[in-house]
Amino acid sequence: MRIFHNLNVNWMGMRKTLYILSTALFLIGLLNVVFRGLVFGIDFKGGSEIVLQFEKPVDVAKVRNDLANIGLGAVEVRTFGAETGVLVRTELQEIPKEIYPKVVDRIRENIDLVLPGVPYKIVDSTVNSVTIGFENPDTTNTMIAELFAQGFQTGKVSEELDNKLMIVRVGIADWIKEVLREKIKDNPFQVVKEDRVGPKIGEELKRDAVLAVLLSLVVILIYLGFRFKFVFAVGAVVALFHDVLITVGLYAVLFGVIPGLNLEIDLPVVAAFLTLVGYSINDTVIVFDRIRENMKIHKTMPLEELVNKSINQTMSRTIITGITTLLAVFVLFLLGGDVLRAFSFTLLFGIIIGTYSSIFVASALVVDYAQKTKKKVQFS
């Protein structure tokens, strides 16, 4: 299927104007990154992420209000998947000291509700758990089972038959559960996932993510250097840097400006950047392949004219592939929910900027190199 027959556009004639556009986009993004910064998810900055699954549809705004002032600082609440799922994020990894006594009081209240007047004592407490001792093993086993049924993370300290100690985990998710069970009594729920990432792990992931992108660009440079001339490889990799840096800048530009596009950079976004690199280089290689073919056929044709001819010949394929991919990603962006929004948005914008850079960055740099060095670019 061809949608452009005998297309004759002077793409290279526009390259200097579009160099200015690319530079402007890059500088706008860079200034926003420097002065406004990027917002990272808990994958990179550390924190806790809890996913709650309710039995009935839940009002996310109400959950957000219920958790706003429970002592966990800035708590982010989003829909997760369907309207019965809720994603809760906080930068904290453990219960704050001022909240800890409240959590212990909740445990005491539930013990008194299960077995009123039963004697017990707190044997030990840490930032993550409370150890409670009872007078006999039967009471301990009963209490472990009852509190576990109520949603507490309980267990035995020892598997010995005469064990009298019960350990109760005290974490961010446990405090959130207790608050919501009191606030939303008519809609039972359970915690389906809880992730905690420490600041050190977050820094390692951030470093590894940057290395993954950079190494992918180096490997592409080496591969294209063997497949084409080295100048083609440099043009392609510069175009990839162009795509990634402008897309990253867009995150800083849009955050806090457009509702629904307050996007954080996390591991799925890094995966989207690597996918973008793959898509963009594939588009560039298609154009370069046609340039190489035409060089062998039209050996005396000026390079600028030959590049224009090659881009015009591949434009039908570029448009059809781009539109079909954009449609799929756009549906994902609209219907994928908050979890996939950043991933799909990165691909949505990346496909557009990647197609642009294949023409006006990668191919244009090859033409400028040949004109400035006065060297004839040819393949044997």
Short mmCIF file of C-alpha atoms in Angstrom, two decimals:
data_model
loop_
_atom_site.label_atom_id
_atom_site.label_comp_id
_atom_site.label_asym_id
_atom_site.label_seq_id
_atom_site.Cartn_x
_atom_site.Cartn_y
_atom_site.Cartn_z
CA MET A 1 0.00 0.00 0.00
CA ARG A 2 1.38 3.40 -1.03
CA ILE A 3 -0.17 6.70 0.01
CA PHE A 4 2.43 8.95 -1.65
CA HIS A 5 3.21 8.48 -5.33
CA ASN A 6 5.96 10.51 -6.99
CA LEU A 7 6.50 12.58 -3.84
CA ASN A 8 9.02 15.35 -4.45
CA VAL A 9 9.70 17.33 -1.27
CA ASN A 10 12.98 19.12 -0.63
CA TRP A 11 13.42 17.83 2.94
CA MET A 12 17.08 18.81 3.17
CA GLY A 13 16.27 22.35 2.15
CA MET A 14 14.41 22.75 5.46
CA ARG A 15 17.13 21.29 7.65
CA LYS A 16 18.77 24.53 8.87
CA THR A 17 15.42 25.95 10.01
CA LEU A 18 14.61 22.72 11.80
CA TYR A 19 18.05 22.67 13.44
CA ILE A 20 16.90 25.88 15.13
CA LEU A 21 13.63 24.19 16.18
CA SER A 22 15.49 21.19 17.64
CA THR A 23 17.90 23.45 19.49
CA ALA A 24 15.01 25.48 20.92
CA LEU A 25 13.18 22.35 22.09
CA PHE A 26 16.35 21.03 23.67
CA LEU A 27 17.11 24.30 25.49
CA ILE A 28 13.54 24.65 26.77
CA GLY A 29 13.68 21.13 28.14
CA LEU A 30 17.17 21.63 29.60
CA LEU A 31 16.17 24.83 31.40
CA ASN A 32 13.12 23.12 32.89
CA VAL A 33 15.19 20.14 34.01
CA VAL A 34 17.76 22.44 35.64
CA PHE A 35 15.35 24.87 37.33
CA ARG A 36 12.22 22.74 37.89
CA GLY A 37 13.81 19.31 38.00
CA LEU A 38 12.51 15.85 37.19
CA VAL A 39 10.12 13.93 39.39
CA PHE A 40 11.19 10.35 40.01
CA GLY A 41 9.01 7.47 41.15
CA ILE A 42 9.81 5.34 44.18
CA ASP A 43 11.86 3.05 41.92
CA PHE A 44 14.53 5.76 41.94
CA LYS A 45 13.98 7.89 45.03
CA GLY A 46 12.84 5.20 47.47
CA GLY A 47 9.59 4.85 49.38
CA SER A 48 6.58 2.57 49.68
CA GLU A 49 3.97 1.57 47.14
CA ILE A 50 0.81 -0.26 48.20
CA VAL A 51 -1.94 -1.62 45.94
CA LEU A 52 -5.39 -2.12 47.48
CA GLN A 53 -8.17 -4.15 45.88
CA PHE A 54 -11.70 -3.30 47.03
CA GLU A 55 -14.74 -5.53 46.58
CA LYS A 56 -16.83 -2.66 45.15
CA PRO A 57 -15.96 0.46 43.12
CA VAL A 58 -14.26 2.99 45.35
CA ASP A 59 -14.11 6.79 45.31
CA VAL A 60 -10.41 7.58 44.92
CA ALA A 61 -10.97 11.17 46.02
CA LYS A 62 -12.44 9.95 49.32
CA VAL A 63 -9.52 7.56 49.87
CA ARG A 64 -7.14 10.43 49.16
CA ASN A 65 -8.89 12.62 51.75
CA ASP A 66 -8.94 9.80 54.31
CA LEU A 67 -5.19 9.34 53.99
CA ALA A 68 -4.25 13.01 53.73
CA ASN A 69 -3.67 13.63 57.44
CA ILE A 70 -2.70 10.29 58.97
CA GLY A 71 0.92 11.26 59.60
CA LEU A 72 2.53 9.77 56.49
CA GLY A 73 3.39 13.08 54.85
CA ALA A 74 2.58 13.52 51.16
CA VAL A 75 0.54 10.46 50.14
CA GLU A 76 -0.26 9.93 46.46
CA VAL A 77 -3.44 8.01 45.65
CA ARG A 78 -4.43 6.84 42.17
CA THR A 79 -6.76 4.40 40.48
CA PHE A 80 -5.02 1.10 39.79
CA GLY A 81 -6.41 -0.82 36.84
CA ALA A 82 -10.18 -1.07 37.30
CA GLU A 83 -12.28 1.22 39.48
CA THR A 84 -11.95 -1.21 42.41
CA GLY A 85 -8.16 -0.87 42.58
CA VAL A 86 -6.23 1.86 44.37
CA LEU A 87 -2.51 2.63 44.26
CA VAL A 88 -1.04 4.41 47.31
CA ARG A 89 2.47 5.85 47.27
CA THR A 90 4.50 7.54 49.96
CA GLU A 91 8.16 8.48 50.24
CA LEU A 92 8.30 6.88 53.69
CA GLN A 93 9.46 3.32 54.25
CA GLU A 94 8.56 2.94 57.88
CA ILE A 95 6.07 4.31 60.38
CA PRO A 96 7.08 7.75 61.73
CA LYS A 97 7.96 7.84 65.43
CA GLU A 98 4.98 10.05 66.29
CA ILE A 99 2.57 7.60 64.60
CA TYR A 100 4.09 4.45 66.10
CA PRO A 101 2.23 4.70 69.48
CA LYS A 102 -1.09 5.04 67.60
CA VAL A 103 -0.39 1.82 65.71
CA VAL A 104 0.44 -0.01 68.95
CA ASP A 105 -2.79 1.33 70.50
CA ARG A 106 -4.73 -0.11 67.55
CA ILE A 107 -3.16 -3.50 68.17
CA ARG A 108 -4.10 -3.28 71.87
CA GLU A 109 -7.69 -2.34 71.00
CA ASN A 110 -8.04 -5.33 68.69
CA ILE A 111 -6.58 -7.70 71.29
CA ASP A 112 -9.14 -6.44 73.84
CA LEU A 113 -11.94 -6.93 71.31
CA VAL A 114 -10.91 -10.53 70.60
CA LEU A 115 -10.32 -11.59 74.22
CA PRO A 116 -11.47 -8.86 76.63
CA GLY A 117 -9.36 -8.68 79.77
CA VAL A 118 -6.75 -11.20 78.62
CA PRO A 119 -3.37 -10.50 80.28
CA TYR A 120 -0.46 -9.73 77.97
CA LYS A 121 2.63 -7.55 77.77
CA ILE A 122 4.76 -5.99 75.05
CA VAL A 123 8.05 -7.86 75.13
CA ASP A 124 9.85 -6.04 72.34
CA SER A 125 9.23 -3.41 69.69
CA THR A 126 11.15 -2.28 66.62
CA VAL A 127 10.39 0.16 63.82
CA ASN A 128 8.84 -2.71 61.86
CA SER A 129 7.20 -4.97 64.46
CA VAL A 130 5.80 -5.45 67.95
CA THR A 131 6.31 -8.65 69.96
CA ILE A 132 3.59 -9.46 72.48
CA GLY A 133 3.68 -12.15 75.15
CA PHE A 134 0.64 -14.04 76.54
CA GLU A 135 0.31 -16.38 79.51
CA ASN A 136 -0.17 -19.60 77.54
CA PRO A 137 0.35 -20.98 74.02
CA ASP A 138 -3.38 -21.51 73.34
CA THR A 139 -4.15 -17.83 73.88
CA THR A 140 -1.21 -16.92 71.65
CA ASN A 141 -2.41 -19.18 68.82
CA THR A 142 -5.97 -17.90 69.10
CA MET A 143 -4.84 -14.29 69.02
CA ILE A 144 -2.54 -14.86 66.04
CA ALA A 145 -5.38 -16.45 64.06
CA GLU A 146 -7.96 -13.80 65.00
CA LEU A 147 -5.76 -10.80 64.29
CA PHE A 148 -4.56 -12.34 61.04
CA ALA A 149 -8.18 -12.75 59.97
CA GLN A 150 -8.68 -9.04 60.66
CA GLY A 151 -5.81 -8.13 58.33
CA PHE A 152 -2.86 -7.87 60.70
CA GLN A 153 0.42 -9.50 59.65
CA THR A 154 0.85 -11.79 62.66
CA GLY A 155 2.99 -14.82 63.36
CA LYS A 156 4.73 -16.94 65.95
CA VAL A 157 8.13 -15.99 67.27
CA SER A 158 8.96 -19.69 67.58
CA GLU A 159 7.46 -22.90 66.22
CA GLU A 160 7.92 -24.58 69.59
CA LEU A 161 4.70 -25.98 71.11
CA ASP A 162 5.10 -23.86 74.22
CA ASN A 163 5.56 -20.61 72.28
CA LYS A 164 3.81 -17.71 74.04
CA LEU A 165 5.02 -14.86 71.85
CA MET A 166 3.16 -13.24 68.94
CA ILE A 167 4.87 -10.87 66.53
CA VAL A 168 2.81 -8.23 64.72
CA ARG A 169 4.29 -6.39 61.77
CA VAL A 170 4.05 -2.61 61.93
CA GLY A 171 4.46 -1.07 58.48
CA ILE A 172 3.10 1.66 56.24
CA ALA A 173 0.59 -0.72 54.64
CA ASP A 174 -0.65 -1.88 58.05
CA TRP A 175 -1.32 1.68 59.20
CA ILE A 176 -3.09 2.53 55.93
CA LYS A 177 -5.22 -0.61 56.23
CA GLU A 178 -6.26 0.25 59.76
CA VAL A 179 -7.22 3.80 58.84
CA LEU A 180 -9.22 2.79 55.77
CA ARG A 181 -11.02 -0.07 57.54
CA GLU A 182 -12.35 2.50 59.98
CA LYS A 183 -13.17 5.09 57.32
CA ILE A 184 -14.60 2.77 54.65
CA LYS A 185 -16.50 0.14 56.59
CA ASP A 186 -18.96 -0.86 53.86
CA ASN A 187 -16.37 -1.81 51.23
CA PRO A 188 -13.91 -4.56 52.29
CA PHE A 189 -10.49 -4.63 50.68
CA GLN A 190 -7.17 -6.42 50.76
CA VAL A 191 -3.56 -5.48 50.10
CA VAL A 192 -2.49 -7.22 46.88
CA LYS A 193 0.99 -5.71 46.62
CA GLU A 194 3.42 -3.79 48.79
CA ASP A 195 6.81 -2.67 47.49
CA ARG A 196 9.47 -0.83 49.43
CA VAL A 197 12.60 0.61 47.85
CA GLY A 198 15.45 2.06 49.89
CA PRO A 199 17.25 5.25 48.82
CA LYS A 200 20.46 3.31 48.16
CA ILE A 201 18.69 0.83 45.89
CA GLY A 202 16.94 3.74 44.19
CA GLU A 203 20.27 5.42 43.40
CA GLU A 204 21.64 2.16 42.01
CA LEU A 205 18.59 1.72 39.80
CA LYS A 206 18.90 5.31 38.57
CA ARG A 207 22.56 4.75 37.69
CA ASP A 208 21.81 1.43 35.98
CA ALA A 209 18.98 3.01 33.97
CA VAL A 210 21.26 5.75 32.62
CA LEU A 211 23.94 3.15 31.81
CA ALA A 212 21.39 0.98 30.00
CA VAL A 213 20.40 3.86 27.71
CA LEU A 214 24.00 4.97 27.10
CA LEU A 215 25.27 1.45 26.41
CA SER A 216 22.44 0.86 23.95
CA LEU A 217 23.53 3.99 22.06
CA VAL A 218 27.18 2.87 22.03
CA VAL A 219 26.25 -0.57 20.68
CA ILE A 220 24.10 1.05 17.99
CA LEU A 221 27.02 3.33 17.04
CA ILE A 222 29.33 0.33 16.62
CA TYR A 223 26.74 -1.68 14.67
CA LEU A 224 25.92 1.14 12.25
CA GLY A 225 29.60 1.95 11.86
CA PHE A 226 30.11 -1.54 10.39
CA ARG A 227 26.87 -1.64 8.42
CA PHE A 228 27.17 1.86 6.93
CA LYS A 229 29.88 4.50 6.88
CA PHE A 230 30.93 5.92 10.26
CA VAL A 231 29.34 9.30 9.49
CA PHE A 232 25.97 7.55 9.14
CA ALA A 233 26.45 5.92 12.54
CA VAL A 234 27.30 9.26 14.17
CA GLY A 235 24.25 10.91 12.58
CA ALA A 236 21.98 8.12 13.81
CA VAL A 237 23.30 8.20 17.40
CA VAL A 238 23.11 12.01 17.55
CA ALA A 239 19.48 11.67 16.44
CA LEU A 240 18.84 9.16 19.25
CA PHE A 241 20.39 11.49 21.84
CA HIS A 242 18.19 14.22 20.38
CA ASP A 243 15.06 12.07 20.82
CA VAL A 244 15.83 10.97 24.38
CA LEU A 245 16.93 14.38 25.68
CA ILE A 246 13.97 16.27 24.22
CA THR A 247 11.54 13.66 25.58
CA VAL A 248 13.12 13.87 29.04
CA GLY A 249 12.86 17.66 28.88
CA LEU A 250 9.17 17.33 28.04
CA TYR A 251 8.61 15.56 31.36
CA ALA A 252 10.00 18.57 33.21
CA VAL A 253 8.05 21.04 31.04
CA LEU A 254 4.64 19.39 31.50
CA PHE A 255 4.80 18.45 35.19
CA GLY A 256 2.36 20.59 37.15
CA VAL A 257 1.16 22.37 34.00
CA ILE A 258 -1.27 19.96 32.34
CA PRO A 259 -3.59 17.87 34.58
CA GLY A 260 -3.12 14.17 33.93
CA LEU A 261 0.43 14.64 32.65
CA ASN A 262 2.20 14.97 36.00
CA LEU A 263 4.39 12.06 34.99
CA GLU A 264 7.15 10.53 37.06
CA ILE A 265 10.21 8.78 35.72
CA ASP A 266 10.30 5.17 36.89
CA LEU A 267 11.44 1.82 35.53
CA PRO A 268 8.56 1.43 33.02
CA VAL A 269 9.51 4.84 31.60
CA VAL A 270 13.12 3.67 31.19
CA ALA A 271 11.73 0.67 29.29
CA ALA A 272 9.77 3.13 27.14
CA PHE A 273 12.95 5.09 26.37
CA LEU A 274 14.74 1.92 25.28
CA THR A 275 11.73 1.02 23.11
CA LEU A 276 11.84 4.54 21.67
CA VAL A 277 15.53 4.12 20.84
CA GLY A 278 14.75 0.87 19.04
CA TYR A 279 11.85 2.36 17.08
CA SER A 280 13.77 5.49 16.09
CA ILE A 281 16.88 3.63 14.93
CA ASN A 282 14.75 1.24 12.88
CA ASP A 283 13.18 4.22 11.09
CA THR A 284 16.62 5.74 10.51
CA VAL A 285 18.09 2.49 9.14
CA ILE A 286 15.23 2.23 6.61
CA VAL A 287 16.15 5.65 5.24
CA PHE A 288 19.89 4.89 5.29
CA ASP A 289 19.34 1.61 3.44
CA ARG A 290 17.50 3.44 0.68
CA ILE A 291 20.25 6.07 0.51
CA ARG A 292 22.85 3.32 0.08
CA GLU A 293 20.80 1.63 -2.65
CA ASN A 294 20.33 4.90 -4.52
CA MET A 295 24.05 5.72 -4.24
CA LYS A 296 24.83 2.55 -6.14
CA ILE A 297 22.21 3.34 -8.80
CA HIS A 298 22.66 7.12 -9.16
CA LYS A 299 26.42 7.44 -8.77
CA THR A 300 26.65 10.99 -10.11
CA MET A 301 23.61 12.45 -8.34
CA PRO A 302 24.42 15.16 -5.73
CA LEU A 303 24.14 13.83 -2.19
CA GLU A 304 21.49 16.34 -1.06
CA GLU A 305 19.26 15.46 -4.01
CA LEU A 306 19.87 11.75 -3.45
CA VAL A 307 18.93 11.97 0.24
CA ASN A 308 15.73 13.83 -0.64
CA LYS A 309 14.89 11.16 -3.21
CA SER A 310 15.48 8.38 -0.66
CA ILE A 311 13.32 10.02 2.02
CA ASN A 312 10.51 10.61 -0.50
CA GLN A 313 10.65 6.97 -1.56
CA THR A 314 10.41 5.70 2.03
CA MET A 315 7.87 8.27 3.22
CA SER A 316 4.88 6.03 2.44
CA ARG A 317 6.28 3.27 4.64
CA THR A 318 7.23 5.78 7.36
CA ILE A 319 3.74 7.34 7.53
CA ILE A 320 1.84 4.03 7.48
CA THR A 321 4.06 2.44 10.14
CA GLY A 322 4.00 5.58 12.29
CA ILE A 323 0.23 6.06 12.17
CA THR A 324 -0.59 2.43 12.95
CA THR A 325 1.84 2.42 15.88
CA LEU A 326 0.55 5.78 17.13
CA LEU A 327 -3.04 4.53 17.07
CA ALA A 328 -2.17 1.53 19.24
CA VAL A 329 -0.14 3.63 21.68
CA PHE A 330 -2.83 6.34 21.79
CA VAL A 331 -5.44 3.77 22.83
CA LEU A 332 -3.05 2.54 25.50
CA PHE A 333 -2.58 6.14 26.66
CA LEU A 334 -6.34 6.75 26.91
CA LEU A 335 -7.42 3.44 28.41
CA GLY A 336 -4.30 2.08 30.11
CA GLY A 337 -4.89 4.01 33.33
CA ASP A 338 -2.36 5.78 35.51
CA VAL A 339 -0.03 2.80 35.67
CA LEU A 340 0.68 2.83 31.90
CA ARG A 341 0.21 6.55 31.24
CA ALA A 342 3.87 7.56 31.50
CA PHE A 343 4.99 4.55 29.43
CA SER A 344 2.47 5.18 26.65
CA PHE A 345 3.02 8.95 26.65
CA THR A 346 6.78 8.45 26.20
CA LEU A 347 6.16 6.22 23.19
CA LEU A 348 3.45 8.52 21.82
CA PHE A 349 5.71 11.56 21.73
CA GLY A 350 8.82 9.49 21.02
CA ILE A 351 7.43 8.01 17.80
CA ILE A 352 6.73 11.51 16.47
CA ILE A 353 10.10 12.97 17.47
CA GLY A 354 11.89 9.79 16.32
CA THR A 355 10.39 10.03 12.82
CA TYR A 356 11.30 13.72 12.71
CA SER A 357 14.91 13.09 13.76
CA SER A 358 15.42 10.32 11.20
CA ILE A 359 14.93 12.94 8.49
CA PHE A 360 16.03 16.26 9.93
CA VAL A 361 18.83 15.14 12.25
CA ALA A 362 20.35 11.81 11.16
CA SER A 363 20.09 12.30 7.40
CA ALA A 364 20.70 16.05 7.56
CA LEU A 365 23.96 15.61 9.50
CA VAL A 366 25.27 13.25 6.81
CA VAL A 367 24.55 15.88 4.14
CA ASP A 368 26.17 18.68 6.14
CA TYR A 369 29.24 16.55 6.85
CA ALA A 370 29.71 15.80 3.16
CA GLN A 371 29.26 19.44 2.15
CA LYS A 372 31.61 20.87 4.79
CA THR A 373 34.39 18.32 4.33
CA LYS A 374 33.97 18.19 0.55
CA LYS A 375 34.25 14.42 0.78
CA LYS A 376 32.25 12.15 -1.44
CA VAL A 377 30.18 9.67 0.58
CA GLN A 378 29.90 6.41 -1.30
CA PHE A 379 29.61 2.66 -0.79
CA SER A 380 31.69 0.09 -2.62
#
